[in-house]
């Protein structure tokens, strides 16, 4: 696999093209009255591009993240990227986006919420002053989401375990990381309580029958990812090996899958599946190795090494699709590809 730096320019070009492209656009908003049927840009002045709201949000996140790389410091696209982000993420636009979420509290819940919090986090932690300034603007959006989370979670009877946008664990982990970075203890505590309530008793997840034909997430690995953030080391040492006990290098969940029709927006989710699985494995591996070392559990150590051995093969199809000419994948896959590449870099 080539180095992370080799992907910076093509991914930046994809992100710039996507966040300046209005159509195709999928508007998922429920209209309550005729007046609600207006161009998307009137309701969502920042994120009415890149096919749908959540993809737009995480393409903005991707561009901000790419700007923080060494390769971007002298890139010819740098000034354009900062100018577009500054235009889209202005104070008035962010206030409008926050107001829209508050007026429509179930909209983009929880996937879009999670990416908006992630966008805010990467802006605040940027070494670029212009981007940190934008973080002051996106804070109003993140704060709105934190309040929505606090209102929503006590009413959730059970988590959603599908491998698509509605997956609860995927979003809770990202919102938790963002809330922790801002020392929002009220939000962190609410998320941790919900995670324990939803998942603490789970055992031996069935990875053999997990994958469906339009997943881009592994429900089991998303859950493990979340609980690695929530549990203490002692709790995780007991829970994680038991939860992953059915996962082997031969499990379908760890095998790349062929996309037969890249023009099918649902089937193209499978490109993202390999990437998100790879990223989860890479994040979980250090904890698994530490648990195996402390328990002298050589079987767990071998299981972890076997999981890691499949990472490259899982990533290849998604890396190829991320900057392709097929819009059904290129409007979103690069974000997942970039996060997987960063996970490789960190290991």
PDB file of C-alpha atoms in Angstrom, residues 142-341:
ATOM      1  CA  UNK A 142     -21.947  21.174  17.952  1.00  0.00           C
ATOM      2  CA  UNK A 143     -23.655  22.704  20.985  1.00  0.00           C
ATOM      3  CA  UNK A 144     -27.061  22.206  19.364  1.00  0.00           C
ATOM      4  CA  UNK A 145     -26.224  18.558  18.768  1.00  0.00           C
ATOM      5  CA  UNK A 146     -25.018  18.074  22.343  1.00  0.00           C
ATOM      6  CA  UNK A 147     -28.342  19.395  23.610  1.00  0.00           C
ATOM      7  CA  UNK A 148     -30.248  17.179  21.194  1.00  0.00           C
ATOM      8  CA  UNK A 149     -28.257  14.168  22.392  1.00  0.00           C
ATOM      9  CA  UNK A 150     -29.097  14.913  26.014  1.00  0.00           C
ATOM     10  CA  UNK A 151     -32.786  15.111  25.140  1.00  0.00           C
ATOM     11  CA  UNK A 152     -32.778  12.042  22.882  1.00  0.00           C
ATOM     12  CA  UNK A 153     -30.800   9.366  24.722  1.00  0.00           C
ATOM     13  CA  UNK A 154     -33.080   8.909  27.769  1.00  0.00           C
ATOM     14  CA  UNK A 155     -35.927   8.136  25.359  1.00  0.00           C
ATOM     15  CA  UNK A 156     -34.052   5.430  23.415  1.00  0.00           C
ATOM     16  CA  UNK A 157     -35.304   1.995  24.462  1.00  0.00           C
ATOM     17  CA  UNK A 158     -32.757  -0.026  22.494  1.00  0.00           C
ATOM     18  CA  UNK A 159     -29.872   0.648  20.102  1.00  0.00           C
ATOM     19  CA  UNK A 160     -30.055   0.362  16.328  1.00  0.00           C
ATOM     20  CA  UNK A 161     -27.628  -2.325  15.193  1.00  0.00           C
ATOM     21  CA  UNK A 162     -27.874  -2.041  11.397  1.00  0.00           C
ATOM     22  CA  UNK A 163     -24.671  -1.532   9.421  1.00  0.00           C
ATOM     23  CA  UNK A 164     -25.810   1.781   7.946  1.00  0.00           C
ATOM     24  CA  UNK A 165     -26.425   5.407   8.970  1.00  0.00           C
ATOM     25  CA  UNK A 166     -28.830   4.632  11.801  1.00  0.00           C
ATOM     26  CA  UNK A 167     -26.272   2.541  13.704  1.00  0.00           C
ATOM     27  CA  UNK A 168     -26.223   3.840  17.260  1.00  0.00           C
ATOM     28  CA  UNK A 169     -22.744   2.754  18.357  1.00  0.00           C
ATOM     29  CA  UNK A 170     -20.932   4.371  15.426  1.00  0.00           C
ATOM     30  CA  UNK A 171     -22.417   7.777  16.186  1.00  0.00           C
ATOM     31  CA  UNK A 172     -22.170   7.571  19.960  1.00  0.00           C
ATOM     32  CA  UNK A 173     -18.432   6.910  19.796  1.00  0.00           C
ATOM     33  CA  UNK A 174     -17.763   9.952  17.613  1.00  0.00           C
ATOM     34  CA  UNK A 175     -19.974  12.252  19.648  1.00  0.00           C
ATOM     35  CA  UNK A 176     -18.324  10.948  22.821  1.00  0.00           C
ATOM     36  CA  UNK A 177     -14.845  11.759  21.514  1.00  0.00           C
ATOM     37  CA  UNK A 178     -15.981  15.245  20.521  1.00  0.00           C
ATOM     38  CA  UNK A 179     -17.747  15.904  23.821  1.00  0.00           C
ATOM     39  CA  UNK A 180     -14.733  14.674  25.786  1.00  0.00           C
ATOM     40  CA  UNK A 181     -12.446  17.025  23.841  1.00  0.00           C
ATOM     41  CA  UNK A 182     -14.645  19.938  24.940  1.00  0.00           C
ATOM     42  CA  UNK A 183     -14.989  18.722  28.509  1.00  0.00           C
ATOM     43  CA  UNK A 184     -18.757  18.399  28.161  1.00  0.00           C
ATOM     44  CA  UNK A 185     -19.029  16.058  31.136  1.00  0.00           C
ATOM     45  CA  UNK A 186     -22.825  16.099  31.000  1.00  0.00           C
ATOM     46  CA  UNK A 187     -22.783  14.769  27.435  1.00  0.00           C
ATOM     47  CA  UNK A 188     -19.960  12.291  28.107  1.00  0.00           C
ATOM     48  CA  UNK A 189     -21.811  10.895  31.126  1.00  0.00           C
ATOM     49  CA  UNK A 190     -25.073  10.576  29.196  1.00  0.00           C
ATOM     50  CA  UNK A 191     -23.333   8.772  26.339  1.00  0.00           C
ATOM     51  CA  UNK A 192     -21.485   6.443  28.705  1.00  0.00           C
ATOM     52  CA  UNK A 193     -24.687   5.605  30.550  1.00  0.00           C
ATOM     53  CA  UNK A 194     -26.471   4.815  27.304  1.00  0.00           C
ATOM     54  CA  UNK A 195     -23.565   2.693  26.059  1.00  0.00           C
ATOM     55  CA  UNK A 196     -23.578   0.620  29.230  1.00  0.00           C
ATOM     56  CA  UNK A 197     -27.333   0.248  29.062  1.00  0.00           C
ATOM     57  CA  UNK A 198     -27.280  -0.812  25.414  1.00  0.00           C
ATOM     58  CA  UNK A 199     -24.207  -3.010  25.193  1.00  0.00           C
ATOM     59  CA  UNK A 200     -22.570  -3.972  28.493  1.00  0.00           C
ATOM     60  CA  UNK A 201     -24.274  -7.362  28.661  1.00  0.00           C
ATOM     61  CA  UNK A 202     -23.559  -8.358  25.053  1.00  0.00           C
ATOM     62  CA  UNK A 203     -21.467 -11.469  24.448  1.00  0.00           C
ATOM     63  CA  UNK A 204     -20.092 -13.470  21.526  1.00  0.00           C
ATOM     64  CA  UNK A 205     -21.331 -11.287  18.681  1.00  0.00           C
ATOM     65  CA  UNK A 206     -22.287 -13.339  15.625  1.00  0.00           C
ATOM     66  CA  UNK A 207     -19.821 -12.104  13.028  1.00  0.00           C
ATOM     67  CA  UNK A 208     -20.573 -15.006  10.690  1.00  0.00           C
ATOM     68  CA  UNK A 209     -23.954 -13.585   9.702  1.00  0.00           C
ATOM     69  CA  UNK A 210     -23.302  -9.892  10.193  1.00  0.00           C
ATOM     70  CA  UNK A 211     -22.764  -8.531   6.698  1.00  0.00           C
ATOM     71  CA  UNK A 212     -25.694  -7.526   4.516  1.00  0.00           C
ATOM     72  CA  UNK A 213     -25.704  -6.280   0.948  1.00  0.00           C
ATOM     73  CA  UNK A 214     -25.594  -2.553   1.637  1.00  0.00           C
ATOM     74  CA  UNK A 215     -23.656  -2.240   4.898  1.00  0.00           C
ATOM     75  CA  UNK A 216     -20.846   0.234   5.243  1.00  0.00           C
ATOM     76  CA  UNK A 217     -20.362  -0.457   8.949  1.00  0.00           C
ATOM     77  CA  UNK A 218     -19.762  -3.579  11.009  1.00  0.00           C
ATOM     78  CA  UNK A 219     -22.303  -3.394  13.831  1.00  0.00           C
ATOM     79  CA  UNK A 220     -20.173  -5.636  16.014  1.00  0.00           C
ATOM     80  CA  UNK A 221     -16.946  -3.728  15.514  1.00  0.00           C
ATOM     81  CA  UNK A 222     -18.717  -0.371  15.919  1.00  0.00           C
ATOM     82  CA  UNK A 223     -19.982  -1.607  19.275  1.00  0.00           C
ATOM     83  CA  UNK A 224     -16.531  -2.814  20.313  1.00  0.00           C
ATOM     84  CA  UNK A 225     -15.066   0.538  19.211  1.00  0.00           C
ATOM     85  CA  UNK A 226     -17.526   2.415  21.400  1.00  0.00           C
ATOM     86  CA  UNK A 227     -17.056   0.240  24.463  1.00  0.00           C
ATOM     87  CA  UNK A 228     -13.278   0.601  24.185  1.00  0.00           C
ATOM     88  CA  UNK A 229     -13.899   4.309  24.815  1.00  0.00           C
ATOM     89  CA  UNK A 230     -16.370   3.736  27.653  1.00  0.00           C
ATOM     90  CA  UNK A 231     -15.080   0.807  29.730  1.00  0.00           C
ATOM     91  CA  UNK A 232     -12.204   0.937  32.164  1.00  0.00           C
ATOM     92  CA  UNK A 233      -9.189  -1.178  31.230  1.00  0.00           C
ATOM     93  CA  UNK A 234     -10.294  -3.866  33.666  1.00  0.00           C
ATOM     94  CA  UNK A 235     -13.856  -3.916  32.339  1.00  0.00           C
ATOM     95  CA  UNK A 236     -12.656  -3.980  28.739  1.00  0.00           C
ATOM     96  CA  UNK A 237     -10.273  -6.834  29.524  1.00  0.00           C
ATOM     97  CA  UNK A 238     -13.243  -8.975  30.513  1.00  0.00           C
ATOM     98  CA  UNK A 239     -15.791  -7.800  27.953  1.00  0.00           C
ATOM     99  CA  UNK A 240     -13.845  -7.410  24.708  1.00  0.00           C
ATOM    100  CA  UNK A 241     -12.372 -10.931  24.254  1.00  0.00           C
ATOM    101  CA  UNK A 242     -15.767 -12.455  25.043  1.00  0.00           C
ATOM    102  CA  UNK A 243     -17.609 -10.148  22.681  1.00  0.00           C
ATOM    103  CA  UNK A 244     -15.139 -10.842  19.850  1.00  0.00           C
ATOM    104  CA  UNK A 245     -14.832 -14.551  20.544  1.00  0.00           C
ATOM    105  CA  UNK A 246     -16.639 -15.507  17.315  1.00  0.00           C
ATOM    106  CA  UNK A 247     -14.426 -13.284  15.147  1.00  0.00           C
ATOM    107  CA  UNK A 248     -11.684 -15.023  13.208  1.00  0.00           C
ATOM    108  CA  UNK A 249      -9.566 -14.026  10.203  1.00  0.00           C
ATOM    109  CA  UNK A 250     -11.872 -16.224   8.103  1.00  0.00           C
ATOM    110  CA  UNK A 251     -15.054 -14.438   9.218  1.00  0.00           C
ATOM    111  CA  UNK A 252     -17.045 -12.832   6.381  1.00  0.00           C
ATOM    112  CA  UNK A 253     -16.907  -9.593   8.378  1.00  0.00           C
ATOM    113  CA  UNK A 254     -13.135  -9.480   7.794  1.00  0.00           C
ATOM    114  CA  UNK A 255     -13.256 -10.395   4.122  1.00  0.00           C
ATOM    115  CA  UNK A 256     -13.400  -7.867   1.264  1.00  0.00           C
ATOM    116  CA  UNK A 257     -16.547  -8.102  -0.828  1.00  0.00           C
ATOM    117  CA  UNK A 258     -16.872  -7.508  -4.558  1.00  0.00           C
ATOM    118  CA  UNK A 259     -19.120  -4.635  -5.644  1.00  0.00           C
ATOM    119  CA  UNK A 260     -20.893  -5.916  -8.742  1.00  0.00           C
ATOM    120  CA  UNK A 261     -22.623  -2.650  -9.640  1.00  0.00           C
ATOM    121  CA  UNK A 262     -20.696   0.487  -8.622  1.00  0.00           C
ATOM    122  CA  UNK A 263     -23.519   2.696  -9.948  1.00  0.00           C
ATOM    123  CA  UNK A 264     -25.876   1.301  -7.295  1.00  0.00           C
ATOM    124  CA  UNK A 265     -25.677   3.720  -4.393  1.00  0.00           C
ATOM    125  CA  UNK A 266     -26.695   1.103  -1.851  1.00  0.00           C
ATOM    126  CA  UNK A 267     -24.327  -1.601  -3.076  1.00  0.00           C
ATOM    127  CA  UNK A 268     -21.452   0.889  -3.222  1.00  0.00           C
ATOM    128  CA  UNK A 269     -21.736   1.100   0.573  1.00  0.00           C
ATOM    129  CA  UNK A 270     -19.656  -2.065   0.569  1.00  0.00           C
ATOM    130  CA  UNK A 271     -16.592  -0.044  -0.445  1.00  0.00           C
ATOM    131  CA  UNK A 272     -16.909   1.814   2.823  1.00  0.00           C
ATOM    132  CA  UNK A 273     -17.444  -1.398   4.757  1.00  0.00           C
ATOM    133  CA  UNK A 274     -13.954  -2.688   4.099  1.00  0.00           C
ATOM    134  CA  UNK A 275     -12.496   0.676   5.096  1.00  0.00           C
ATOM    135  CA  UNK A 276     -14.511   1.094   8.289  1.00  0.00           C
ATOM    136  CA  UNK A 277     -13.802  -2.500   9.347  1.00  0.00           C
ATOM    137  CA  UNK A 278     -10.091  -1.983   8.747  1.00  0.00           C
ATOM    138  CA  UNK A 279     -10.115   1.205  10.834  1.00  0.00           C
ATOM    139  CA  UNK A 280     -11.962  -0.513  13.690  1.00  0.00           C
ATOM    140  CA  UNK A 281      -9.544  -3.451  13.689  1.00  0.00           C
ATOM    141  CA  UNK A 282      -6.583  -1.083  13.804  1.00  0.00           C
ATOM    142  CA  UNK A 283      -8.087   0.902  16.680  1.00  0.00           C
ATOM    143  CA  UNK A 284      -8.974  -2.219  18.675  1.00  0.00           C
ATOM    144  CA  UNK A 285      -5.757  -4.148  18.089  1.00  0.00           C
ATOM    145  CA  UNK A 286      -3.621  -2.344  20.733  1.00  0.00           C
ATOM    146  CA  UNK A 287      -6.251  -3.034  23.419  1.00  0.00           C
ATOM    147  CA  UNK A 288      -6.526  -6.670  22.373  1.00  0.00           C
ATOM    148  CA  UNK A 289      -2.750  -7.107  22.393  1.00  0.00           C
ATOM    149  CA  UNK A 290      -2.514  -5.520  25.839  1.00  0.00           C
ATOM    150  CA  UNK A 291      -5.276  -7.771  27.165  1.00  0.00           C
ATOM    151  CA  UNK A 292      -3.627 -10.833  25.618  1.00  0.00           C
ATOM    152  CA  UNK A 293      -0.249  -9.886  27.076  1.00  0.00           C
ATOM    153  CA  UNK A 294      -1.591  -9.317  30.583  1.00  0.00           C
ATOM    154  CA  UNK A 295      -3.602 -12.544  30.555  1.00  0.00           C
ATOM    155  CA  UNK A 296      -0.909 -14.500  28.701  1.00  0.00           C
ATOM    156  CA  UNK A 297      -3.677 -15.457  26.313  1.00  0.00           C
ATOM    157  CA  UNK A 298      -1.761 -16.656  23.268  1.00  0.00           C
ATOM    158  CA  UNK A 299      -4.939 -17.566  21.419  1.00  0.00           C
ATOM    159  CA  UNK A 300      -6.209 -13.994  21.705  1.00  0.00           C
ATOM    160  CA  UNK A 301      -2.831 -12.686  20.567  1.00  0.00           C
ATOM    161  CA  UNK A 302      -2.956 -14.944  17.497  1.00  0.00           C
ATOM    162  CA  UNK A 303      -6.552 -13.868  16.800  1.00  0.00           C
ATOM    163  CA  UNK A 304      -5.481 -10.229  16.863  1.00  0.00           C
ATOM    164  CA  UNK A 305      -2.555 -10.818  14.518  1.00  0.00           C
ATOM    165  CA  UNK A 306      -4.873 -12.677  12.159  1.00  0.00           C
ATOM    166  CA  UNK A 307      -7.310  -9.775  12.152  1.00  0.00           C
ATOM    167  CA  UNK A 308      -4.536  -7.307  11.379  1.00  0.00           C
ATOM    168  CA  UNK A 309      -3.232  -9.463   8.533  1.00  0.00           C
ATOM    169  CA  UNK A 310      -6.397  -8.812   6.531  1.00  0.00           C
ATOM    170  CA  UNK A 311      -6.385  -5.012   6.794  1.00  0.00           C
ATOM    171  CA  UNK A 312      -4.670  -4.248   3.488  1.00  0.00           C
ATOM    172  CA  UNK A 313      -7.006  -6.480   1.479  1.00  0.00           C
ATOM    173  CA  UNK A 314     -10.035  -4.897   3.147  1.00  0.00           C
ATOM    174  CA  UNK A 315      -8.901  -1.405   2.200  1.00  0.00           C
ATOM    175  CA  UNK A 316      -7.895  -1.870  -1.445  1.00  0.00           C
ATOM    176  CA  UNK A 317     -11.386  -1.735  -3.093  1.00  0.00           C
ATOM    177  CA  UNK A 318     -12.412   1.349  -1.109  1.00  0.00           C
ATOM    178  CA  UNK A 319      -9.175   3.193  -1.807  1.00  0.00           C
ATOM    179  CA  UNK A 320      -9.713   2.645  -5.518  1.00  0.00           C
ATOM    180  CA  UNK A 321     -13.349   3.785  -5.364  1.00  0.00           C
ATOM    181  CA  UNK A 322     -12.688   6.863  -3.227  1.00  0.00           C
ATOM    182  CA  UNK A 323     -11.365   9.014  -6.074  1.00  0.00           C
ATOM    183  CA  UNK A 324     -13.163   7.334  -8.956  1.00  0.00           C
ATOM    184  CA  UNK A 325     -15.484   8.875 -11.541  1.00  0.00           C
ATOM    185  CA  UNK A 326     -18.486   7.049 -10.070  1.00  0.00           C
ATOM    186  CA  UNK A 327     -20.333   9.614  -7.967  1.00  0.00           C
ATOM    187  CA  UNK A 328     -22.302   7.049  -5.967  1.00  0.00           C
ATOM    188  CA  UNK A 329     -19.081   6.160  -4.198  1.00  0.00           C
ATOM    189  CA  UNK A 330     -16.855   9.192  -4.714  1.00  0.00           C
ATOM    190  CA  UNK A 331     -19.245  11.583  -2.923  1.00  0.00           C
ATOM    191  CA  UNK A 332     -18.424   9.942   0.422  1.00  0.00           C
ATOM    192  CA  UNK A 333     -15.938   7.036   0.400  1.00  0.00           C
ATOM    193  CA  UNK A 334     -12.806   9.197   0.592  1.00  0.00           C
ATOM    194  CA  UNK A 335     -13.641  10.185   4.162  1.00  0.00           C
ATOM    195  CA  UNK A 336     -13.677   6.568   5.277  1.00  0.00           C
ATOM    196  CA  UNK A 337     -10.552   5.878   3.238  1.00  0.00           C
ATOM    197  CA  UNK A 338      -8.707   8.752   4.892  1.00  0.00           C
ATOM    198  CA  UNK A 339      -9.648   7.613   8.391  1.00  0.00           C
ATOM    199  CA  UNK A 340      -8.504   4.070   7.608  1.00  0.00           C
ATOM    200  CA  UNK A 341      -5.203   5.415   6.288  1.00  0.00           C
TER     201      UNK A 341
END
